[in-house]
Short mmCIF file of C-alpha atoms in Angstrom, two decimals:
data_model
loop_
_atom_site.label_atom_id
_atom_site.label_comp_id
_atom_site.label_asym_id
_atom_site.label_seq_id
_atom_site.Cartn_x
_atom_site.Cartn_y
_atom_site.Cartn_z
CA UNK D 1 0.00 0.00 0.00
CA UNK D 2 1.17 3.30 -0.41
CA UNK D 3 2.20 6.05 2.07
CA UNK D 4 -0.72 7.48 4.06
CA UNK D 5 -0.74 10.77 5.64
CA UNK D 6 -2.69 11.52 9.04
CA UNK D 7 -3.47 15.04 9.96
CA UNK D 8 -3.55 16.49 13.43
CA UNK D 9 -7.60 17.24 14.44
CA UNK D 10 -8.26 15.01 12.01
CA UNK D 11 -9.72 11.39 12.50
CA UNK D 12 -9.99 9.35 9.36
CA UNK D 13 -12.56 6.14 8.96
CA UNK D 14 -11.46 4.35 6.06
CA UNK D 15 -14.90 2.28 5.33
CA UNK D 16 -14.31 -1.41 3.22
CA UNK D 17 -16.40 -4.42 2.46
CA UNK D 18 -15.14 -7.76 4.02
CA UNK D 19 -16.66 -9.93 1.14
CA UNK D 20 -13.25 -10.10 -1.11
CA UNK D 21 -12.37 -12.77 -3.72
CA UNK D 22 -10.38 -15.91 -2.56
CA UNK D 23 -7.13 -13.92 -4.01
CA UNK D 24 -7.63 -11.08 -1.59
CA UNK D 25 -8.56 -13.00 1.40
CA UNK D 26 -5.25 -15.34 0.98
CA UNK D 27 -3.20 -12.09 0.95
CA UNK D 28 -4.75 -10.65 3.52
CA UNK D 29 -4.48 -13.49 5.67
CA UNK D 30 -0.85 -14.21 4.80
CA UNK D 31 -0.34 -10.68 6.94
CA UNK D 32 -1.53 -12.82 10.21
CA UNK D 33 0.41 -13.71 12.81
CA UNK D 34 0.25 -16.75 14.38
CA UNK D 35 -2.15 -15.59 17.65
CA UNK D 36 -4.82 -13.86 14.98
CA UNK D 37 -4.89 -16.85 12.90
CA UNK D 38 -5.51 -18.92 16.52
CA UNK D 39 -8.04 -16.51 17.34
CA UNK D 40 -10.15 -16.65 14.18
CA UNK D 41 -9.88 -20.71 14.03
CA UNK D 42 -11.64 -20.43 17.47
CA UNK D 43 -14.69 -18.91 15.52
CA UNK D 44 -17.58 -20.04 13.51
CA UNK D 45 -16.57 -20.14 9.89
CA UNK D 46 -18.46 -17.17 8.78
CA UNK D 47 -17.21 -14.60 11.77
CA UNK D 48 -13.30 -16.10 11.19
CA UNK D 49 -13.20 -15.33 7.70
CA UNK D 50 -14.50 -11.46 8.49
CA UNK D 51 -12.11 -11.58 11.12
CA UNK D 52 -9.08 -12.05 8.65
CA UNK D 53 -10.14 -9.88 6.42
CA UNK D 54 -10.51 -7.30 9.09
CA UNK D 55 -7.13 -7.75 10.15
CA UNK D 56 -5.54 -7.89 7.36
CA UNK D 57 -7.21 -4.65 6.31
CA UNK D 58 -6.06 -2.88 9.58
CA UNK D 59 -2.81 -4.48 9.39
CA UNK D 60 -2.61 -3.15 5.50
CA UNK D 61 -3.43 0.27 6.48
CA UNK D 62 -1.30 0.54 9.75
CA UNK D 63 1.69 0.44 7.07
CA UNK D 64 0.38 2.64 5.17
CA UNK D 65 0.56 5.41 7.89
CA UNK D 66 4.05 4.18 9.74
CA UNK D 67 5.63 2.54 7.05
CA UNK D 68 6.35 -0.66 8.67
CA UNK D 69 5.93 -4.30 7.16
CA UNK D 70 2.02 -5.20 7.84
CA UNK D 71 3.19 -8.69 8.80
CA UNK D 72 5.36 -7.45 11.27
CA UNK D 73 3.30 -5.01 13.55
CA UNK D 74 2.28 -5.98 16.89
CA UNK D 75 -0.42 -5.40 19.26
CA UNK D 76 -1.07 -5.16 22.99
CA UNK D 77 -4.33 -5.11 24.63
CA UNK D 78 -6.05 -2.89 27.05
CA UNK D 79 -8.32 -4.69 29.54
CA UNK D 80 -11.26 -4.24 27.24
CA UNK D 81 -9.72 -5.98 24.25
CA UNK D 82 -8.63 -2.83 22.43
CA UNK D 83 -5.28 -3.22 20.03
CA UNK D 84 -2.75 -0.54 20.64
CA UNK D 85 0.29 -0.86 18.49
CA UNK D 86 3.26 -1.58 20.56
CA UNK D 87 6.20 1.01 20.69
CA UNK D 88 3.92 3.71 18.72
CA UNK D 89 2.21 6.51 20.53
CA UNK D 90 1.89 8.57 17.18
CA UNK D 91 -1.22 6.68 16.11
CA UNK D 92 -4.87 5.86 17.59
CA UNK D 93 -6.91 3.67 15.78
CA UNK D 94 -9.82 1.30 16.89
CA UNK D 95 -12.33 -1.05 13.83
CA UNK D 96 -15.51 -2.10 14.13
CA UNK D 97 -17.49 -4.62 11.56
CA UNK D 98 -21.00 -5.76 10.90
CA UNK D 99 -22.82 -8.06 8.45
CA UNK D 100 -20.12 -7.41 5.05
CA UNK D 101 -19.03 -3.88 6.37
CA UNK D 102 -16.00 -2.87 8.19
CA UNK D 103 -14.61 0.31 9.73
CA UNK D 104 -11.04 1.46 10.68
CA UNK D 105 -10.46 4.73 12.08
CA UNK D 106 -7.03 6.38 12.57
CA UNK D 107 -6.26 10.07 14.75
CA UNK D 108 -2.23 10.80 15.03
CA UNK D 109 -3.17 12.26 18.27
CA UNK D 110 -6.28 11.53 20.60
CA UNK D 111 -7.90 8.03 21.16
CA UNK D 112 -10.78 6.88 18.91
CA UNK D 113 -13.70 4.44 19.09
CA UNK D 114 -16.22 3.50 15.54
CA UNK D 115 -18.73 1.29 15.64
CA UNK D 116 -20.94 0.13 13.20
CA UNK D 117 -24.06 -2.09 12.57
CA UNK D 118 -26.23 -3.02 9.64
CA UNK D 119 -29.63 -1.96 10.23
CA UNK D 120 -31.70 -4.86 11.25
CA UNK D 121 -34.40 -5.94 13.52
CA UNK D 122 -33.51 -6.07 16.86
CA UNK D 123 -34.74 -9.19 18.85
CA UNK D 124 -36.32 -7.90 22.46
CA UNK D 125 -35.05 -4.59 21.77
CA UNK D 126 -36.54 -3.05 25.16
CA UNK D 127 -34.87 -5.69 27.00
CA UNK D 128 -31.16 -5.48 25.38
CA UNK D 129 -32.02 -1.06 25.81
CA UNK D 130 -32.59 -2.28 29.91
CA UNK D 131 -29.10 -3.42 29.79
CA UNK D 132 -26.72 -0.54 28.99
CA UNK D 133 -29.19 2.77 28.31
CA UNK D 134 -30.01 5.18 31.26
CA UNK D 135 -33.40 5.71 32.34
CA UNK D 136 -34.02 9.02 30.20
CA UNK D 137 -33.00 7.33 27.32
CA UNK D 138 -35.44 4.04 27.86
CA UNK D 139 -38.25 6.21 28.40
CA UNK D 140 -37.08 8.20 25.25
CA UNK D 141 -37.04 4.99 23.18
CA UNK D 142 -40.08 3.65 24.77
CA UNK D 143 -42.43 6.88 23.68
CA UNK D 144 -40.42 6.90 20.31
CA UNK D 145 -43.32 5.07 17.49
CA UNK D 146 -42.80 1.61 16.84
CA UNK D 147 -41.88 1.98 13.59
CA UNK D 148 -38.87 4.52 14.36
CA UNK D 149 -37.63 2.44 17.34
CA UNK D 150 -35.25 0.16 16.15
CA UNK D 151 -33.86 2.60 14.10
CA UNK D 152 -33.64 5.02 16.98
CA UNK D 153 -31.91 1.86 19.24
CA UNK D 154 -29.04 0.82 16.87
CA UNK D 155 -28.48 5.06 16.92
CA UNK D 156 -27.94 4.80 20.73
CA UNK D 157 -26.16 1.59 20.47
CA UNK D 158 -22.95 3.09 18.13
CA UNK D 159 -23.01 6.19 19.90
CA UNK D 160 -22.48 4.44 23.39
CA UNK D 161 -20.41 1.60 22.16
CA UNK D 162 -18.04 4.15 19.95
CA UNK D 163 -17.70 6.45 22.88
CA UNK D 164 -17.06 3.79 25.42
CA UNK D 165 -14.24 2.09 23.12
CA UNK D 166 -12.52 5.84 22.67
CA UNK D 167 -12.41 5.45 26.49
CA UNK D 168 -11.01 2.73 26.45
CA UNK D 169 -13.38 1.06 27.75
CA UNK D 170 -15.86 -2.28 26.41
CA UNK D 171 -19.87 -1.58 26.48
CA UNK D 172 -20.15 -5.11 28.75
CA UNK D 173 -17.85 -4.39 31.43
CA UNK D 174 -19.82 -1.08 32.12
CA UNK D 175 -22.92 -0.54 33.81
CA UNK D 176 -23.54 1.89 31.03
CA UNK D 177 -25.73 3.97 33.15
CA UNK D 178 -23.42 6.57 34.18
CA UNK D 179 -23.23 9.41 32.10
CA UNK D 180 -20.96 9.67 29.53
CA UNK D 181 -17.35 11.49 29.60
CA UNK D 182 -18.56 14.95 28.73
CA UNK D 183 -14.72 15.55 27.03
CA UNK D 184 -15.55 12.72 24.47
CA UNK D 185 -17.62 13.76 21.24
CA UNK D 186 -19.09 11.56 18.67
CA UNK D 187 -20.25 12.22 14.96
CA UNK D 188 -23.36 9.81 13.38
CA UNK D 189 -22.94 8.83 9.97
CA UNK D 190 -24.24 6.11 7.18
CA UNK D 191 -21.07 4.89 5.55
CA UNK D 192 -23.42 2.82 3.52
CA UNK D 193 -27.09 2.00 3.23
CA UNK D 194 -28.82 -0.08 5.37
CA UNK D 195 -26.16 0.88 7.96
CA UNK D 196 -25.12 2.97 10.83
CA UNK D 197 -22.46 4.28 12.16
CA UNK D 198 -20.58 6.57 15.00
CA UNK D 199 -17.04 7.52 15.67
CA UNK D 200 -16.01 9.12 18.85
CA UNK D 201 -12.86 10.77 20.36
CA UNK D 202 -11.78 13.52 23.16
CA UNK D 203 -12.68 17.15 23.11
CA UNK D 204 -14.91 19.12 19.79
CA UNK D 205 -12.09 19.97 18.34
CA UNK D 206 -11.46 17.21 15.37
CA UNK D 207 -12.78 16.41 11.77
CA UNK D 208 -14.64 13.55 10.09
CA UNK D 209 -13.19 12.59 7.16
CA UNK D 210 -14.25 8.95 5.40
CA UNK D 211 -12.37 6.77 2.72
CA UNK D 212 -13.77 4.23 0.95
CA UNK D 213 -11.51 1.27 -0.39
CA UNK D 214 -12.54 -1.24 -3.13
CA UNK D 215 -11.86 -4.63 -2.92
#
């Protein structure tokens, strides 16, 4: 790949589809070390080959920005699962995936959480809402009309889960009932129909911009 350029204030979500011919996905997953490959042979067949894809993506596009080997970057974990690239502090990125869509977001300086989810019915809706939204926002979603509420839910779910993951932070381990870090901000965007998507990171003080890549 060639040379990528991240601005400061800036975050970039680079938006690609995880459906790639058999050529790609061999390439891609020739870029995985031997943990990843462990990790995605502990899946069902359908999530592990979105997960190599996915991380062969990232792994492409980390080079791209610090021009080191994709094969030979490595990751450390916060306790929420988040990748941090190991011996780099001069880039923040986080990825998110549903259904054939992933996300990767970058910032050169200021954490970042995306999320993303195709927009589907969501089974027992009100009961999944009990579990992570704060009482305004249940009675919000309750009085919202039927036929806007699962919309409006998947809204609240990418805002809180992209916010929590620029924290640093995983929606689960959270009671998700507190209120949010008022220094983290969060943009809503479609990056392609039929889904939805938020990116979040400290303070008002960045810009959005989105990249599409092609197979």
């Amino acid at each position: 790949m060639t040379s990528l350029e991240l601005m400061t204030e800036e975050v970039q979500v680079w938006v690609a589809p995880l459906d790639v011919t058999e050529s790609r996905y061999d390439e891609l997953a020739r870029l995985l070390p031997p943990d990843e490959k462990n990790r995605a042979a502990a899946l069902n067949p359908v999530a592990a080959r979105r997960f190599v894809v996915a991380r062969g993506i990232l792994r492409r596009l980390l080079s791209g920005f610090t021009g080191s080997a994709p094969d030979r970057l490595q990751f450390s974990y916060g306790h929420s699962g988040k990748p941090v690239l190991i011996d780099r502090d001069d880039i923040h990125f986080n990825i998110s995936h549903s259904a054939e869509l992933g996300l990767f977001a970058f910032s050169p300086d200021r954490p970042v959480g995306v999320d993303v989810e195709n927009e589907r019915p969501v089974r027992r809706l009100l009961d999944v809402a009990q579990r992570f939204m704060s009482e305004d926002e249940l009675r919000t979603l309750a009085d919202t009309p039927a036929g806007e509420r699962n919309s409006a839910f998947l809204k609240s779910w990418v805002v809180r889960e992209a916010r929590l993951k620029a924290e640093g932070k995983g929606i689960w381990n959270t009671s998700g009932k507190d209120a949010s870090n008022t220094a983290i901000t969060h943009r809503l965007f479609s990056p392609r129909p039929n889904y939805i998507a938020a990116v979040a990171a400290p303070e008002k003080d960045w810009r959005l911009f989105t990249c599409a890549m092609r197979d």
